[in-house]
Coordinates of N, CA and C and ligand atoms in Angstrom, one line a residue:
X490 N 0.8 -1.2 0.0 CA 0.0 0.0 0.0 C 0.9 1.3 0.0
X491 N 0.2 2.4 -0.2 CA 1.0 3.7 -0.2 C 1.5 4.1 1.1
X492 N 1.1 3.4 2.2 CA 1.6 3.7 3.6 C 2.6 2.7 4.0
X493 N 3.1 1.8 3.1 CA 4.1 0.9 3.4 C 5.4 1.6 3.9
X494 N 6.0 1.0 4.9 CA 7.2 1.6 5.4 C 8.4 0.6 5.5
X495 N 9.6 1.2 5.3 CA 10.8 0.3 5.4 C 11.9 1.1 6.2
X496 N 12.8 0.3 6.8 CA 13.9 0.8 7.5 C 15.2 0.9 6.6
X497 N 15.7 2.0 6.3 CA 16.9 2.2 5.5 C 18.0 2.8 6.4
X498 N 19.2 2.3 6.3 CA 20.3 2.9 7.1 C 21.5 3.2 6.2
X499 N 22.2 4.3 6.6 CA 23.5 4.6 6.0 C 24.5 4.1 7.1
X500 N 25.2 3.1 6.7 CA 26.2 2.4 7.6 C 27.4 3.4 7.9
X501 N 28.2 3.0 8.9 CA 29.4 3.9 9.2 C 30.3 4.3 8.0
X502 N 30.5 3.3 7.1 CA 31.3 3.6 5.9 C 30.6 4.7 5.0
X503 N 29.3 4.6 4.9 CA 28.6 5.6 4.1 C 28.6 7.0 4.7
X504 N 28.5 7.0 6.0 CA 28.6 8.3 6.8 C 30.0 8.9 6.6
X505 N 31.0 8.0 6.9 CA 32.4 8.4 6.8 C 32.8 9.0 5.4
X506 N 32.2 8.4 4.4 CA 32.5 8.8 3.0 C 31.7 9.9 2.5
X507 N 30.8 10.5 3.4 CA 30.0 11.7 3.0 C 28.9 11.4 2.0
X508 N 28.3 10.2 2.2 CA 27.3 9.8 1.2 C 25.8 9.8 1.8
X509 N 25.7 10.4 3.0 CA 24.4 10.5 3.6 C 23.4 11.3 2.7
X510 N 23.8 12.4 2.2 CA 22.9 13.3 1.4 C 22.5 12.6 0.1
X511 N 23.4 11.9 -0.5 CA 23.1 11.3 -1.8 C 22.1 10.2 -1.6
X512 N 22.3 9.4 -0.5 CA 21.3 8.3 -0.3 C 19.9 8.9 0.1
X513 N 19.9 9.9 0.9 CA 18.6 10.5 1.2 C 18.0 11.1 -0.1
X514 N 18.8 11.7 -0.9 CA 18.3 12.4 -2.1 C 17.6 11.4 -3.0
X515 N 18.1 10.2 -3.1 CA 17.6 9.2 -4.1 C 16.2 8.8 -3.7
X516 N 15.9 8.7 -2.4 CA 14.6 8.3 -1.9 C 13.7 9.5 -1.9
X517 N 14.2 10.7 -1.6 CA 13.4 11.9 -1.5 C 12.9 12.3 -2.9
X518 N 13.8 12.3 -3.9 CA 13.4 12.8 -5.2 C 12.5 11.8 -5.9
X519 N 12.6 10.5 -5.5 CA 11.6 9.6 -6.2 C 10.2 9.8 -5.7
X520 N 10.1 10.4 -4.5 CA 8.8 10.7 -4.0 C 8.4 10.0 -2.7
X521 N 9.4 9.2 -2.2 CA 9.1 8.5 -0.9 C 9.1 9.6 0.2
X522 N 8.4 9.3 1.3 CA 8.3 10.2 2.4 C 9.1 9.8 3.6
X523 N 9.9 10.7 4.1 CA 10.8 10.5 5.3 C 9.9 10.6 6.5
X524 N 9.8 9.6 7.3 CA 8.9 9.7 8.5 C 9.7 9.4 9.8
X525 N 11.0 9.1 9.6 CA 11.9 8.9 10.8 C 13.3 9.0 10.4
X526 N 14.1 9.7 11.2 CA 15.5 9.9 10.9 C 16.3 10.1 12.2
X527 N 17.4 9.4 12.4 CA 18.3 9.6 13.5 C 19.7 9.3 13.2
X528 N 20.6 9.9 14.0 CA 22.1 9.7 13.9 C 22.5 9.0 15.2
X529 N 23.1 7.9 15.2 CA 23.5 7.2 16.4 C 24.6 6.2 16.2
X530 N 25.4 6.0 17.3 CA 26.3 4.8 17.3 C 25.4 3.7 18.0
X531 N 25.0 2.7 17.2 CA 24.2 1.7 17.8 C 24.9 0.9 18.9
X532 N 24.2 0.4 19.9 CA 24.7 -0.4 20.9 C 25.0 -1.8 20.3
X533 N 25.8 -2.6 21.0 CA 26.0 -4.0 20.6 C 24.7 -4.7 20.6
X534 N 23.9 -4.5 21.6 CA 22.6 -5.2 21.7 C 21.7 -4.9 20.5
X535 N 21.7 -3.6 20.1 CA 20.9 -3.3 19.0 C 21.4 -3.9 17.7
X536 N 22.7 -3.9 17.5 CA 23.3 -4.5 16.3 C 23.1 -6.0 16.3
X537 N 23.3 -6.6 17.4 CA 23.1 -8.1 17.5 C 21.7 -8.4 17.2
X538 N 20.7 -7.7 17.7 CA 19.3 -8.0 17.4 C 19.0 -7.7 15.9
X539 N 19.5 -6.6 15.4 CA 19.2 -6.2 14.0 C 19.7 -7.3 13.1
X540 N 20.9 -7.8 13.4 CA 21.5 -8.9 12.5 C 21.3 -10.3 13.1
X541 N 20.3 -10.5 13.9 CA 20.2 -11.8 14.6 C 20.2 -13.0 13.7
X542 N 19.6 -12.8 12.5 CA 19.5 -13.9 11.5 C 20.9 -14.4 11.1
X543 N 21.9 -13.5 11.3 CA 23.2 -13.8 10.7 C 24.2 -14.2 11.8
X544 N 23.6 -14.5 13.1 CA 24.5 -14.6 14.2 C 25.4 -15.8 14.1
X545 N 25.1 -16.8 13.3 CA 26.0 -18.0 13.1 C 27.0 -17.8 12.0
X546 N 27.0 -16.7 11.3 CA 27.9 -16.6 10.2 C 29.3 -16.2 10.7
X547 N 30.3 -16.6 9.9 CA 31.7 -16.3 10.3 C 32.0 -14.8 10.4
X548 N 31.3 -14.0 9.6 CA 31.6 -12.6 9.5 C 30.8 -11.8 10.5
X549 N 30.0 -12.5 11.4 CA 29.0 -11.7 12.3 C 29.8 -10.8 13.2
X550 N 30.8 -11.3 13.9 CA 31.5 -10.4 14.9 C 32.1 -9.2 14.2
X551 N 32.7 -9.4 13.1 CA 33.2 -8.2 12.3 C 32.2 -7.3 11.9
X552 N 31.0 -7.8 11.5 CA 29.9 -7.0 11.1 C 29.4 -6.1 12.2
X553 N 29.2 -6.7 13.4 CA 28.7 -6.0 14.6 C 29.7 -5.0 15.0
X554 N 31.0 -5.3 15.0 CA 32.0 -4.3 15.4 C 32.0 -3.1 14.5
X555 N 32.0 -3.4 13.2 CA 32.0 -2.3 12.2 C 30.8 -1.4 12.4
X556 N 29.7 -1.9 12.8 CA 28.5 -1.1 13.0 C 28.5 -0.3 14.3
X557 N 29.2 -0.8 15.3 CA 29.1 -0.3 16.6 C 30.3 0.3 17.2
X558 N 31.5 0.3 16.5 CA 32.7 0.7 17.2 C 32.9 2.2 17.3
X559 N 32.0 3.0 16.7 CA 32.0 4.4 16.9 C 33.0 5.2 16.1
X560 N 33.6 4.5 15.2 CA 34.5 5.3 14.3 C 33.7 6.2 13.4
X561 N 32.4 5.9 13.2 CA 31.5 6.8 12.6 C 30.1 6.3 13.0
X562 N 29.1 7.2 13.1 CA 27.8 6.7 13.4 C 27.0 6.2 12.3
X563 N 25.8 5.8 12.5 CA 24.9 5.2 11.5 C 23.7 6.2 11.4
X564 N 23.2 6.4 10.2 CA 21.9 7.1 10.0 C 20.8 6.1 9.8
X565 N 19.8 6.2 10.7 CA 18.7 5.3 10.6 C 17.5 6.1 10.1
X566 N 16.8 5.5 9.2 CA 15.6 6.2 8.6 C 14.5 5.3 8.4
X567 N 13.3 5.9 8.4 CA 12.1 5.2 8.0 C 11.5 5.9 6.8
X568 N 11.3 5.2 5.7 CA 10.8 5.8 4.4 C 9.4 5.1 4.2
X569 N 8.5 5.9 3.6 CA 7.1 5.5 3.4 C 6.7 5.7 2.0
X570 N 6.0 4.7 1.4 CA 5.4 4.9 0.1 C 5.2 3.6 -0.6
X571 N 4.6 3.7 -1.8 CA 4.2 2.4 -2.5 C 5.4 1.5 -2.8
X572 N 5.3 0.3 -2.3 CA 6.3 -0.8 -2.6 C 7.7 -0.4 -2.1
X573 N 7.7 0.5 -1.1 CA 9.0 1.0 -0.6 C 10.0 -0.1 -0.1
X574 N 9.4 -1.2 0.4 CA 10.3 -2.3 0.9 C 11.1 -2.9 -0.3
X575 N 10.3 -3.3 -1.3 CA 11.0 -4.0 -2.4 C 11.8 -2.9 -3.2
X576 N 11.2 -1.8 -3.5 CA 11.9 -0.8 -4.3 C 13.2 -0.2 -3.5
X577 N 13.1 -0.2 -2.2 CA 14.3 0.3 -1.4 C 15.4 -0.7 -1.7
X578 N 15.1 -2.0 -1.7 CA 16.2 -3.0 -1.9 C 16.7 -2.8 -3.4
X579 N 15.8 -2.6 -4.3 CA 16.3 -2.4 -5.7 C 17.2 -1.2 -5.8
X580 N 16.8 -0.1 -5.1 CA 17.6 1.1 -5.1 C 19.0 0.9 -4.4
X581 N 19.1 0.1 -3.4 CA 20.3 -0.2 -2.8 C 21.2 -1.1 -3.7
X582 N 20.7 -2.0 -4.4 CA 21.5 -2.9 -5.2 C 21.8 -4.2 -4.5
X583 N 22.5 -5.1 -5.1 CA 22.8 -6.4 -4.6 C 23.7 -6.2 -3.3
X584 N 23.5 -7.1 -2.4 CA 24.3 -7.1 -1.1 C 25.8 -7.1 -1.5
X585 N 26.2 -8.0 -2.4 CA 27.6 -8.0 -2.9 C 27.8 -7.0 -4.0
X586 N 28.5 -5.9 -3.7 CA 28.6 -4.8 -4.7 C 29.2 -5.2 -6.0
X587 N 30.0 -6.3 -6.0 CA 30.5 -6.8 -7.3 C 29.4 -7.3 -8.2
X588 N 28.2 -7.5 -7.6 CA 27.0 -7.9 -8.4 C 26.0 -6.8 -8.5
X589 N 26.3 -5.6 -8.0 CA 25.3 -4.5 -8.0 C 25.4 -3.7 -9.3
X590 N 24.3 -3.5 -9.9 CA 24.2 -2.8 -11.2 C 24.5 -1.3 -11.0
X591 N 25.0 -0.7 -12.1 CA 25.1 0.8 -12.1 C 23.8 1.4 -11.9
X592 N 23.8 2.6 -11.3 CA 22.5 3.3 -11.0 C 22.0 2.9 -9.6
X593 N 22.4 1.8 -9.0 CA 22.1 1.5 -7.7 C 23.1 2.1 -6.7
X594 N 22.7 2.3 -5.5 CA 23.6 2.9 -4.5 C 24.9 2.1 -4.4
X595 N 24.8 0.8 -4.2 CA 26.0 0.0 -4.0 C 26.7 -0.1 -5.4
X596 N 26.0 -0.2 -6.5 CA 26.7 -0.2 -7.8 C 27.4 1.0 -8.1
X597 N 27.0 2.1 -7.6 CA 27.6 3.4 -7.9 C 28.8 3.7 -6.9
X598 N 28.7 3.2 -5.7 CA 29.7 3.6 -4.7 C 30.5 2.6 -4.0
X599 N 30.2 1.3 -4.2 CA 30.8 0.2 -3.4 C 31.6 -0.8 -4.2
X600 N 32.5 -1.4 -3.5 CA 33.3 -2.5 -4.1 C 33.2 -3.8 -3.4
X601 N 33.0 -3.8 -2.1 CA 33.1 -5.1 -1.4 C 31.9 -5.3 -0.4
X602 N 31.6 -6.5 -0.1 CA 30.4 -6.8 0.7 C 30.5 -6.3 2.1
X603 N 31.8 -6.3 2.6 CA 32.0 -5.8 4.0 C 31.9 -4.3 4.2
X604 N 31.8 -3.6 3.1 CA 31.7 -2.1 3.1 C 30.7 -1.7 2.1
X605 N 29.5 -2.1 2.3 CA 28.5 -1.8 1.2 C 27.5 -0.7 1.6
X606 N 27.9 0.1 2.5 CA 27.4 1.5 2.9 C 26.0 1.6 3.3
X607 N 25.1 0.7 3.0 CA 23.7 0.9 3.3 C 23.0 -0.4 3.7
X608 N 21.8 -0.2 4.3 CA 21.0 -1.3 4.7 C 19.5 -1.0 4.3
X609 N 18.8 -2.0 3.9 CA 17.4 -1.9 3.7 C 16.7 -3.1 4.1
X610 N 15.5 -3.0 4.8 CA 14.7 -4.2 5.2 C 14.4 -5.0 4.0
X611 N 14.4 -6.4 4.2 CA 14.3 -7.3 3.0 C 12.9 -7.9 2.9
X612 N 12.0 -7.5 3.8 CA 10.6 -8.1 3.8 C 9.7 -7.2 4.7
X613 N 8.4 -7.5 4.6 CA 7.5 -6.8 5.5 C 7.8 -7.1 6.9
X614 N 8.1 -8.4 7.2 CA 8.4 -8.8 8.6 C 9.7 -8.1 9.1
X615 N 10.7 -8.1 8.3 CA 11.9 -7.4 8.8 C 11.7 -5.9 8.9
X616 N 11.0 -5.3 8.0 CA 10.7 -3.9 8.1 C 10.0 -3.6 9.5
X617 N 9.0 -4.4 9.8 CA 8.3 -4.1 11.1 C 9.3 -4.3 12.3
X618 N 10.0 -5.4 12.2 CA 11.0 -5.7 13.3 C 12.0 -4.6 13.4
X619 N 12.6 -4.1 12.3 CA 13.7 -3.2 12.3 C 13.2 -1.8 12.7
X620 N 12.1 -1.4 12.2 CA 11.5 -0.1 12.6 C 11.3 0.0 14.1
X621 N 10.7 -1.1 14.7 CA 10.5 -1.2 16.1 C 11.8 -1.2 16.9
X622 N 12.8 -1.8 16.4 CA 14.1 -1.8 17.1 C 14.8 -0.5 17.1
X623 N 14.8 0.2 16.0 CA 15.6 1.4 15.8 C 14.8 2.7 16.2
X624 N 13.5 2.6 16.2 CA 12.6 3.7 16.5 C 11.6 3.3 17.6
X625 N 12.1 3.1 18.8 CA 11.3 2.7 19.9 C 10.5 3.9 20.5
X626 N 11.2 5.0 20.6 CA 10.7 6.1 21.4 C 9.4 6.8 20.8
X627 N 8.7 7.4 21.8 CA 7.5 8.1 21.4 C 7.8 9.3 20.6
X628 N 7.0 9.5 19.5 CA 7.2 10.6 18.6 C 8.4 10.5 17.7
X629 N 9.1 9.4 17.7 CA 10.2 9.3 16.8 C 9.8 9.0 15.3
X630 N 8.6 8.5 15.1 CA 8.1 8.4 13.8 C 7.0 9.5 13.7
X631 N 7.1 10.2 12.6 CA 6.2 11.4 12.4 C 5.3 11.1 11.2
X632 N 4.0 11.1 11.5 CA 3.0 11.0 10.4 C 2.7 12.4 9.9
X633 N 2.9 12.6 8.6 CA 2.6 13.9 8.0 C 2.2 13.8 6.6
X634 N 1.5 14.8 6.1 CA 1.0 14.8 4.8 C 1.9 15.7 3.9
X635 N 2.5 15.2 2.9 CA 3.3 16.0 2.0 C 2.3 16.8 1.0
X636 N 2.5 18.1 0.8 CA 1.6 18.9 0.0 C 1.6 18.4 -1.4
X637 N 2.7 17.8 -1.9 CA 2.7 17.3 -3.3 C 2.2 15.9 -3.4
X638 N 1.6 15.3 -2.4 CA 1.2 13.9 -2.5 C 0.3 13.6 -3.7
X639 N -0.6 14.5 -3.9 CA -1.6 14.3 -5.0 C -0.9 14.3 -6.4
X640 N 0.3 14.9 -6.5 CA 1.0 14.9 -7.7 C 2.0 13.7 -7.9
X641 N 2.2 13.0 -6.8 CA 3.2 11.9 -6.8 C 2.5 10.6 -6.7
X642 N 1.4 10.5 -5.9 CA 0.7 9.2 -5.7 C -0.7 9.4 -6.0
X643 N -1.2 8.6 -7.0 CA -2.6 8.7 -7.4 C -3.2 7.3 -7.7
Ligands
DAT1694 P1 21.7 -7.0 3.1 O1 22.5 -6.0 3.8 O2 21.8 -6.8 1.6 O3 20.4 -7.2 3.6 P2 22.4 -9.5 4.4 O4 21.2 -9.3 5.3 O5 22.5 -10.9 3.8 O6 22.5 -8.5 3.3 O7 23.7 -9.3 5.2 C1 23.8 -8.2 6.1 C2 25.2 -7.6 6.0 O8 26.2 -8.5 6.4 C3 25.6 -7.2 4.5 O9 25.1 -6.0 4.1 C4 27.1 -7.2 4.6 C5 27.4 -8.3 5.6 N1 27.6 -9.6 4.9 C6 26.7 -10.4 4.3 N2 27.3 -11.5 3.8 C7 28.7 -11.3 4.0 C8 29.8 -12.1 3.7 N3 29.7 -13.2 3.0 N4 31.0 -11.6 4.1 C9 31.1 -10.4 4.8 N5 30.1 -9.7 5.1 C10 28.8 -10.1 4.7
MG1695 MG1 19.6 -8.0 5.3

């Protein structure tokens, strides 16, 4: 539906490389609506829970350290709009940047899977879980009407 929401993050390497604005711009100019935004160094507990599905993988410890060591923060966002979960993943590009096509975020800016600069929920279930994890506080998600909605979504 047009109220679908997904969790998109700029990982520490994306922040360090100055790519926050580019990543936001891609979602914004397409017409998706920003309803949550924060800058933080995630706790180990948050990163562990966020990547819980991957806890048995050999790269898990390195992944959590990279997300949480504070060498740069993470930008966490909630974007809303038609098919934003699936389209967000398409806009990010393949997890392994060597397979990510040009025009995608990873295809335009990344070379390796361990430094792929962005995250996007991969299903309705993960979107719900991740939005709840990263945006727990009252008022952190803002419901608002964009004045150009009638020109973007019909
Ligand atoms: P995605 O981030 O596209 O949802 P994922 O959920 O499978 O991909 O994995 C989460 C992150 O873990 C991914 O963005 C980068 C890291 N990762 C995944 N597979 C990896 C691997 N084989 N080696 C190193 N890091 C990996
Ligand atoms: Mg994933």
